[in-house]
Tab-separated table of C-alpha atoms in Angstrom:
chain	number	residue	atom	x	y	z
A	1	UNK	CA	48.233	124.376	53.900
A	2	UNK	CA	47.742	126.978	56.618
A	3	UNK	CA	48.932	124.608	59.365
A	4	UNK	CA	52.084	123.813	57.432
A	5	UNK	CA	52.803	127.538	56.955
A	6	UNK	CA	52.392	128.172	60.695
A	7	UNK	CA	54.843	125.376	61.505
A	8	UNK	CA	57.388	126.871	59.090
A	9	UNK	CA	57.023	130.290	60.746
A	10	UNK	CA	57.457	128.744	64.204
A	11	UNK	CA	60.580	126.938	62.990
A	12	UNK	CA	62.006	130.162	61.552
A	13	UNK	CA	61.361	132.092	64.769
A	14	UNK	CA	62.952	129.382	66.922
A	15	UNK	CA	65.966	129.253	64.615
A	16	UNK	CA	66.261	133.043	64.755
A	17	UNK	CA	66.199	132.966	68.587
A	18	UNK	CA	68.834	130.229	68.930
A	19	UNK	CA	71.050	131.058	65.948
A	20	UNK	CA	70.661	134.819	66.003
A	21	UNK	CA	71.354	136.674	62.768
A	22	UNK	CA	72.125	140.135	61.476
A	23	UNK	CA	71.122	141.418	58.058
A	24	UNK	CA	73.038	144.174	56.266
A	25	UNK	CA	70.862	145.667	53.560
A	26	UNK	CA	71.339	147.977	50.620
A	27	UNK	CA	68.578	149.640	48.603
A	28	UNK	CA	67.871	152.465	46.163
A	29	UNK	CA	65.517	155.346	46.916
A	30	UNK	CA	63.104	156.941	44.451
A	31	UNK	CA	65.638	159.761	43.971
A	32	UNK	CA	68.227	157.168	42.872
A	33	UNK	CA	70.545	157.377	45.878
A	34	UNK	CA	71.861	154.323	47.703
A	35	UNK	CA	70.963	153.757	51.349
A	36	UNK	CA	72.290	151.147	53.757
A	37	UNK	CA	71.184	149.744	57.062
A	38	UNK	CA	71.444	146.942	59.603
A	39	UNK	CA	68.570	144.826	60.924
A	40	UNK	CA	68.651	142.287	63.731
A	41	UNK	CA	66.219	139.718	65.160
A	42	UNK	CA	63.919	139.804	62.136
A	43	UNK	CA	63.162	137.281	59.427
A	44	UNK	CA	64.632	138.003	55.995
A	45	UNK	CA	61.353	137.968	54.076
A	46	UNK	CA	59.794	140.303	56.679
A	47	UNK	CA	62.733	142.734	56.371
A	48	UNK	CA	62.396	142.810	52.591
A	49	UNK	CA	58.660	143.435	52.902
A	50	UNK	CA	59.211	146.312	55.356
A	51	UNK	CA	61.813	147.972	53.118
A	52	UNK	CA	59.547	147.669	50.071
A	53	UNK	CA	56.721	149.353	51.981
A	54	UNK	CA	59.053	152.297	52.673
A	55	UNK	CA	59.407	152.868	48.915
A	56	UNK	CA	62.838	151.314	48.495
A	57	UNK	CA	63.697	149.041	45.565
A	58	UNK	CA	66.627	147.000	44.221
A	59	UNK	CA	66.926	145.641	47.740
A	60	UNK	CA	69.980	143.496	48.495
A	61	UNK	CA	70.152	141.728	51.841
A	62	UNK	CA	73.320	140.081	53.146
A	63	UNK	CA	73.176	137.638	56.047
A	64	UNK	CA	75.748	137.615	58.843
A	65	UNK	CA	75.713	135.331	61.909
A	66	UNK	CA	75.451	137.391	65.090
A	67	UNK	CA	78.376	135.398	66.519
A	68	UNK	CA	80.704	137.333	64.187
A	69	UNK	CA	79.674	140.582	65.883
A	70	UNK	CA	80.573	139.141	69.301
A	71	UNK	CA	84.175	138.128	68.680
A	72	UNK	CA	87.301	139.972	67.477
A	73	UNK	CA	88.175	140.129	63.812
A	74	UNK	CA	90.786	137.694	62.575
A	75	UNK	CA	94.193	139.330	62.204
A	76	UNK	CA	94.398	139.013	58.416
A	77	UNK	CA	90.860	140.407	57.989
A	78	UNK	CA	91.612	143.303	60.351
A	79	UNK	CA	94.839	144.137	58.502
A	80	UNK	CA	93.058	144.166	55.109
A	81	UNK	CA	90.337	146.411	56.562
A	82	UNK	CA	92.865	148.923	57.976
A	83	UNK	CA	94.971	148.854	54.797
A	84	UNK	CA	92.021	149.639	52.528
A	85	UNK	CA	90.638	152.344	54.816
A	86	UNK	CA	94.110	153.887	55.248
A	87	UNK	CA	94.827	153.930	51.488
A	88	UNK	CA	91.508	155.547	50.556
A	89	UNK	CA	91.584	158.085	53.404
A	90	UNK	CA	95.235	159.020	52.690
A	91	UNK	CA	94.305	159.914	49.104
A	92	UNK	CA	92.314	162.878	50.442
A	93	UNK	CA	88.822	161.356	50.518
A	94	UNK	CA	86.709	162.199	53.565
A	95	UNK	CA	86.069	159.449	56.087
A	96	UNK	CA	82.370	158.953	55.259
A	97	UNK	CA	83.113	158.916	51.524
A	98	UNK	CA	85.900	156.413	52.188
A	99	UNK	CA	83.386	154.155	53.933
A	100	UNK	CA	80.927	154.567	51.016
A	101	UNK	CA	83.624	153.527	48.540
A	102	UNK	CA	84.496	150.482	50.628
A	103	UNK	CA	80.821	149.525	51.024
A	104	UNK	CA	80.455	149.672	47.240
A	105	UNK	CA	83.301	147.195	46.835
A	106	UNK	CA	82.605	143.518	47.226
A	107	UNK	CA	83.116	142.785	50.915
A	108	UNK	CA	82.734	139.761	53.168
A	109	UNK	CA	79.644	140.007	55.452
A	110	UNK	CA	81.451	141.006	58.657
A	111	UNK	CA	83.389	143.834	56.949
A	112	UNK	CA	80.253	145.140	55.262
A	113	UNK	CA	78.508	145.092	58.644
A	114	UNK	CA	81.383	147.083	60.187
A	115	UNK	CA	81.443	149.632	57.359
A	116	UNK	CA	77.696	150.229	57.447
A	117	UNK	CA	77.683	150.453	61.261
A	118	UNK	CA	80.524	153.002	61.189
A	119	UNK	CA	78.809	155.046	58.489
A	120	UNK	CA	75.483	155.129	60.359
A	121	UNK	CA	77.215	156.181	63.597
A	122	UNK	CA	79.219	158.948	61.909
A	123	UNK	CA	76.120	160.249	60.129
A	124	UNK	CA	74.449	160.572	63.543
A	125	UNK	CA	77.276	162.903	64.584
A	126	UNK	CA	79.158	160.430	66.789
A	127	UNK	CA	82.953	160.467	66.897
A	128	UNK	CA	85.006	157.781	65.176
A	129	UNK	CA	86.111	156.481	68.583
A	130	UNK	CA	82.506	156.149	69.735
A	131	UNK	CA	81.612	154.446	66.453
A	132	UNK	CA	84.314	151.821	66.994
A	133	UNK	CA	83.321	151.453	70.662
A	134	UNK	CA	79.801	150.518	69.508
A	135	UNK	CA	81.385	147.588	67.651
A	136	UNK	CA	83.073	145.985	70.686
A	137	UNK	CA	84.345	143.259	70.880
A	138	UNK	CA	84.949	143.133	67.106
A	139	UNK	CA	87.628	145.762	67.792
A	140	UNK	CA	89.663	145.388	70.977
A	141	UNK	CA	90.465	148.074	73.531
A	142	UNK	CA	93.960	148.647	72.166
A	143	UNK	CA	92.617	149.390	68.668
A	144	UNK	CA	89.970	151.759	70.059
A	145	UNK	CA	92.569	153.506	72.233
A	146	UNK	CA	94.784	154.117	69.200
A	147	UNK	CA	91.824	155.535	67.243
A	148	UNK	CA	90.969	157.749	70.219
A	149	UNK	CA	94.553	159.000	70.386
A	150	UNK	CA	94.516	159.727	66.632
A	151	UNK	CA	91.355	161.795	67.015
A	152	UNK	CA	92.804	163.671	69.986
A	153	UNK	CA	95.877	164.642	67.937
A	154	UNK	CA	93.734	165.301	64.827
A	155	UNK	CA	95.925	162.971	62.786
A	156	UNK	CA	93.919	159.961	61.625
A	157	UNK	CA	96.337	159.168	58.806
A	158	UNK	CA	99.241	158.681	61.235
A	159	UNK	CA	96.917	156.779	63.567
A	160	UNK	CA	95.872	154.314	60.860
A	161	UNK	CA	99.526	153.891	59.886
A	162	UNK	CA	100.557	153.147	63.504
A	163	UNK	CA	97.680	150.681	63.991
A	164	UNK	CA	98.504	148.941	60.707
A	165	UNK	CA	102.182	148.643	61.681
A	166	UNK	CA	101.290	147.187	65.099
A	167	UNK	CA	98.915	144.527	63.795
A	168	UNK	CA	101.212	143.588	60.907
A	169	UNK	CA	103.984	143.021	63.450
A	170	UNK	CA	101.665	140.907	65.573
A	171	UNK	CA	100.654	138.925	62.473
A	172	UNK	CA	104.323	138.205	61.752
A	173	UNK	CA	104.750	136.983	65.324
A	174	UNK	CA	101.712	134.729	64.991
A	175	UNK	CA	103.053	133.292	61.720
A	176	UNK	CA	106.423	132.702	63.373
A	177	UNK	CA	104.709	130.779	66.195
A	178	UNK	CA	102.769	128.718	63.647
A	179	UNK	CA	105.968	127.897	61.771
A	180	UNK	CA	107.769	126.833	64.945
A	181	UNK	CA	104.913	124.711	66.310
A	182	UNK	CA	103.506	123.124	63.127
A	183	UNK	CA	105.749	120.052	63.045
A	184	UNK	CA	105.830	119.399	66.839
A	185	UNK	CA	102.022	119.700	67.039
A	186	UNK	CA	101.558	117.216	64.177
A	187	UNK	CA	103.880	114.745	65.882
A	188	UNK	CA	102.198	115.396	69.231
A	189	UNK	CA	98.753	114.793	67.696
A	190	UNK	CA	99.816	111.507	66.097
A	191	UNK	CA	101.460	110.394	69.350
A	192	UNK	CA	98.297	111.285	71.308
A	193	UNK	CA	96.172	109.162	68.955
A	194	UNK	CA	98.592	106.211	69.225
A	195	UNK	CA	98.797	106.489	73.005
A	196	UNK	CA	95.007	106.636	73.298
A	197	UNK	CA	94.789	103.541	71.084
A	198	UNK	CA	97.275	101.711	73.328
A	199	UNK	CA	95.316	102.689	76.454
A	200	UNK	CA	91.943	101.656	74.991
A	201	UNK	CA	92.863	98.519	73.011
A	202	UNK	CA	96.321	97.249	74.058
A	203	UNK	CA	96.249	97.792	77.802
A	204	UNK	CA	93.139	95.601	78.429
A	205	UNK	CA	95.014	92.683	76.781
A	206	UNK	CA	97.584	92.839	79.611
A	207	UNK	CA	94.902	92.917	82.285
A	208	UNK	CA	95.230	89.233	83.218
A	209	UNK	CA	98.979	89.598	83.556
A	210	UNK	CA	98.577	92.684	85.748
A	211	UNK	CA	96.059	90.832	87.960
A	212	UNK	CA	98.944	88.693	89.175
A	213	UNK	CA	100.205	91.785	90.971
A	214	UNK	CA	96.997	92.338	92.893
A	215	UNK	CA	97.301	95.715	94.647
A	216	UNK	CA	101.022	96.059	94.067
A	217	UNK	CA	100.867	97.661	90.637
A	218	UNK	CA	103.168	100.653	90.088
A	219	UNK	CA	101.378	103.990	90.498
A	220	UNK	CA	101.696	104.946	86.831
A	221	UNK	CA	100.282	101.558	85.756
A	222	UNK	CA	97.340	101.872	88.170
A	223	UNK	CA	96.571	105.353	86.789
A	224	UNK	CA	96.685	104.090	83.223
A	225	UNK	CA	94.453	101.103	84.067
A	226	UNK	CA	91.866	103.443	85.645
A	227	UNK	CA	91.900	105.653	82.539
A	228	UNK	CA	91.527	102.604	80.295
A	229	UNK	CA	88.521	101.279	82.253
A	230	UNK	CA	86.865	104.701	82.292
A	231	UNK	CA	87.249	105.174	78.509
A	232	UNK	CA	86.001	101.666	77.719
A	233	UNK	CA	83.003	101.895	80.079
A	234	UNK	CA	82.026	105.537	79.468
A	235	UNK	CA	83.029	106.125	75.843
A	236	UNK	CA	79.521	107.248	74.886
A	237	UNK	CA	79.507	109.818	77.719
A	238	UNK	CA	82.907	111.142	76.592
A	239	UNK	CA	81.742	111.353	72.966
A	240	UNK	CA	78.540	113.142	73.962
A	241	UNK	CA	80.551	115.553	76.127
A	242	UNK	CA	82.852	116.414	73.207
A	243	UNK	CA	79.863	117.024	70.895
A	244	UNK	CA	78.135	119.234	73.497
A	245	UNK	CA	81.386	121.133	74.177
A	246	UNK	CA	81.863	121.911	70.455
A	247	UNK	CA	78.242	122.876	69.700
A	248	UNK	CA	77.975	124.894	72.918
A	249	UNK	CA	80.718	127.196	71.606
A	250	UNK	CA	78.944	127.498	68.236
A	251	UNK	CA	75.596	128.709	69.627
A	252	UNK	CA	75.740	132.531	69.935
A	253	UNK	CA	73.150	132.727	72.731
A	254	UNK	CA	75.219	130.494	75.065
A	255	UNK	CA	78.841	130.845	73.914
A	256	UNK	CA	79.536	133.641	76.453
A	257	UNK	CA	79.581	131.154	79.349
A	258	UNK	CA	81.690	128.599	77.483
A	259	UNK	CA	84.946	127.774	79.368
A	260	UNK	CA	87.010	128.293	76.219
A	261	UNK	CA	85.411	131.707	75.613
A	262	UNK	CA	86.049	132.759	79.227
A	263	UNK	CA	89.657	131.542	79.047
A	264	UNK	CA	90.300	133.474	75.824
A	265	UNK	CA	88.699	136.570	77.346
A	266	UNK	CA	90.997	136.320	80.391
A	267	UNK	CA	94.106	135.799	78.228
A	268	UNK	CA	93.256	138.808	76.031
A	269	UNK	CA	92.628	140.940	79.089
A	270	UNK	CA	96.037	140.007	80.500
A	271	UNK	CA	97.745	140.435	77.123
A	272	UNK	CA	96.409	143.904	76.382
A	273	UNK	CA	96.852	144.956	80.005
A	274	UNK	CA	100.551	144.116	79.738
A	275	UNK	CA	100.861	146.487	76.764
A	276	UNK	CA	99.551	149.533	78.620
A	277	UNK	CA	103.047	150.874	79.398
A	278	UNK	CA	103.848	150.747	75.672
A	279	UNK	CA	100.545	152.427	74.805
A	280	UNK	CA	101.101	155.076	77.504
A	281	UNK	CA	104.552	156.031	76.185
A	282	UNK	CA	103.348	156.125	72.569
A	283	UNK	CA	100.280	158.261	73.323
A	284	UNK	CA	102.197	160.657	75.578
A	285	UNK	CA	104.771	161.217	72.824
A	286	UNK	CA	102.132	162.006	70.182
A	287	UNK	CA	99.886	164.104	72.429
A	288	UNK	CA	102.757	166.225	73.765
A	289	UNK	CA	104.105	166.658	70.235
A	290	UNK	CA	100.668	167.876	69.093
A	291	UNK	CA	100.901	170.740	71.602
A	292	UNK	CA	98.862	169.388	74.515
A	293	UNK	CA	99.991	169.965	78.088
A	294	UNK	CA	101.163	167.012	80.169
A	295	UNK	CA	98.076	167.250	82.390
A	296	UNK	CA	95.665	167.311	79.408
A	297	UNK	CA	97.524	164.398	77.805
A	298	UNK	CA	97.193	162.315	80.997
A	299	UNK	CA	93.456	163.091	81.147
A	300	UNK	CA	93.026	161.728	77.624
A	301	UNK	CA	95.223	158.659	78.184
A	302	UNK	CA	93.347	157.643	81.344
A	303	UNK	CA	90.464	156.599	79.064
A	304	UNK	CA	92.712	154.722	76.631
A	305	UNK	CA	94.441	152.193	78.892
A	306	UNK	CA	92.737	149.006	80.090
A	307	UNK	CA	90.393	149.379	83.104
A	308	UNK	CA	92.630	147.393	85.466
A	309	UNK	CA	95.522	149.841	84.893
A	310	UNK	CA	93.531	153.069	84.745
A	311	UNK	CA	94.158	153.735	88.430
A	312	UNK	CA	97.902	153.982	87.718
A	313	UNK	CA	97.354	156.864	85.287
A	314	UNK	CA	94.951	158.607	87.688
A	315	UNK	CA	97.509	158.252	90.484
A	316	UNK	CA	100.193	159.715	88.206
A	317	UNK	CA	97.900	162.662	87.374
A	318	UNK	CA	97.339	163.452	91.068
A	319	UNK	CA	101.077	163.300	91.790
A	320	UNK	CA	101.756	165.656	88.886
A	321	UNK	CA	99.106	168.062	90.198
A	322	UNK	CA	100.856	167.985	93.575
A	323	UNK	CA	103.984	169.409	91.941
A	324	UNK	CA	106.088	166.269	91.506
A	325	UNK	CA	108.208	165.778	88.397
A	326	UNK	CA	107.757	162.882	85.968
A	327	UNK	CA	111.193	161.476	86.736
A	328	UNK	CA	110.452	161.444	90.494
A	329	UNK	CA	107.084	159.758	89.983
A	330	UNK	CA	108.516	157.064	87.688
A	331	UNK	CA	111.279	156.340	90.213
A	332	UNK	CA	108.760	155.664	93.008
A	333	UNK	CA	106.024	153.900	90.995
A	334	UNK	CA	107.012	150.292	90.283
A	335	UNK	CA	104.282	149.893	87.633
A	336	UNK	CA	106.493	151.852	85.241
A	337	UNK	CA	109.670	150.038	84.118
A	338	UNK	CA	112.983	151.622	85.107
A	339	UNK	CA	113.549	152.843	81.542
A	340	UNK	CA	110.870	155.511	82.137
A	341	UNK	CA	112.958	157.100	84.886
A	342	UNK	CA	116.250	156.844	82.976
A	343	UNK	CA	115.079	158.389	79.709
A	344	UNK	CA	112.439	160.805	80.976
A	345	UNK	CA	114.814	162.374	83.523
A	346	UNK	CA	117.159	163.313	80.664
A	347	UNK	CA	114.433	164.673	78.371
A	348	UNK	CA	112.814	166.492	81.299
A	349	UNK	CA	116.080	168.290	81.976
A	350	UNK	CA	116.349	169.124	78.250
A	351	UNK	CA	112.798	170.492	78.239
A	352	UNK	CA	111.348	168.097	75.614
A	353	UNK	CA	109.257	165.332	77.177
A	354	UNK	CA	107.833	164.152	73.832
A	355	UNK	CA	111.294	162.963	72.709
A	356	UNK	CA	111.785	161.095	75.992
A	357	UNK	CA	108.474	159.272	75.706
A	358	UNK	CA	109.236	158.435	72.057
A	359	UNK	CA	112.541	156.869	73.145
A	360	UNK	CA	110.753	154.915	75.886
A	361	UNK	CA	108.217	153.639	73.340
A	362	UNK	CA	110.957	152.510	70.940
A	363	UNK	CA	112.884	150.818	73.760
A	364	UNK	CA	109.804	148.925	75.014
A	365	UNK	CA	108.985	147.795	71.464
A	366	UNK	CA	112.508	146.411	71.024
A	367	UNK	CA	112.346	144.657	74.408
A	368	UNK	CA	109.013	143.052	73.544
A	369	UNK	CA	110.460	141.813	70.251
A	370	UNK	CA	113.486	140.323	72.039
A	371	UNK	CA	111.275	138.599	74.645
A	372	UNK	CA	109.082	137.180	71.916
A	373	UNK	CA	112.050	135.780	69.970
A	374	UNK	CA	113.441	134.262	73.165
A	375	UNK	CA	110.135	132.571	74.031
A	376	UNK	CA	109.575	131.244	70.523
A	377	UNK	CA	112.976	129.504	70.569
A	378	UNK	CA	111.794	127.391	73.521
A	379	UNK	CA	108.429	126.360	72.046
A	380	UNK	CA	109.603	123.525	69.768
A	381	UNK	CA	112.004	121.903	72.315
A	382	UNK	CA	109.313	122.229	75.000
A	383	UNK	CA	106.718	120.403	72.877
A	384	UNK	CA	109.211	117.637	72.036
A	385	UNK	CA	110.049	117.193	75.745
A	386	UNK	CA	106.305	116.943	76.478
A	387	UNK	CA	105.940	114.325	73.741
A	388	UNK	CA	108.871	112.323	75.090
A	389	UNK	CA	107.455	112.459	78.623
A	390	UNK	CA	104.053	111.157	77.459
A	391	UNK	CA	105.571	108.254	75.536
A	392	UNK	CA	107.948	107.371	78.375
A	393	UNK	CA	105.115	107.396	80.941
A	394	UNK	CA	102.945	105.044	78.854
A	395	UNK	CA	105.756	102.640	78.039
A	396	UNK	CA	106.895	102.433	81.653
A	397	UNK	CA	103.310	101.927	82.808
A	398	UNK	CA	102.834	98.982	80.444
A	399	UNK	CA	106.172	97.203	80.659
A	400	UNK	CA	107.400	97.734	84.253
A	401	UNK	CA	105.008	95.124	85.737
A	402	UNK	CA	105.929	92.648	82.985
A	403	UNK	CA	109.654	93.085	83.650
A	404	UNK	CA	109.088	92.665	87.386
A	405	UNK	CA	107.057	89.511	86.766
A	406	UNK	CA	109.871	88.145	84.610
A	407	UNK	CA	112.380	88.789	87.398
A	408	UNK	CA	110.169	86.951	89.897
A	409	UNK	CA	109.851	83.907	87.574
A	410	UNK	CA	113.582	83.651	86.976
């Protein structure tokens, strides 16, 4: 009936507004050429109808949740994307043709969306850097900065290779962390479940015994009793809160104000900001090697580093304009590690700054690797100490009053 059809349309529109969606489409023109596009905030049947009216046929529409366009690519997906693009482009195929080849291959929705978006941007005459910037936050600032640097040096092949190497190294680090924390986290999870069970079900059984102490319960026991009463009296509120917390993060329209999203955003900002010295040394080495002057290289790099550290590069540029040498600037500016002054002063005297910055980049990479290995060695013992502390706290909270009562009786 007509009323039923209206209700279905209303339902579809409401669903589209709450769970926003993106459609990546492919079609064939009358001339037989393939065309691609992206549509957003439209119903699928309406999109197909619009494309048919434009004279397109063999229409294929692929759905992608809009949430995937608002968060970074997973590391393994990003690495596969860079590998495929690097391999095709290295073989001598132009960038747009490389994207066409990749679009023709069977791709997961988010990769197909990226490829089509890049192709459309490049066909409009935009630079590759601008095309990737349009896809933030799918690609982070570090990735975009490396692409920008590759375009500045007119060496995309080397740029893709450097990006691939960086993210493969980071993937290895992530896998190493997973390997080190897998067993402790399983044990910690089981212990948390058992401890929660003791607080909720076992502790109330001791309540009458603890009442003999009146107000003289140990602090840890009083804390545990309060937690037990709260869980038993407000379990439905806690359960509802957990459900809301999980679904809140899943809804694209509201996930941007989710505490977990904001925390991850802050961590990523701090993480990539801490890598700006490494990025600076790497970019300076490549830009100077490509024939650019130090001043021109600094102008380009000021747009590559994270916003919170951009002022350091601008300050360095002004000091260089004032006639100061790199080695003098690095000695006075504490934002740059001491290795900048040590290595750049030598290369500056030799008249080849690009070699000095390359050495700084290699040194910082090695130091980061050493720091990572040192931190990862403390993860497993730290988790086991945390587990032991939790168990000890609960056991003391339960049994201390009982032991004290036994002492009073005897």
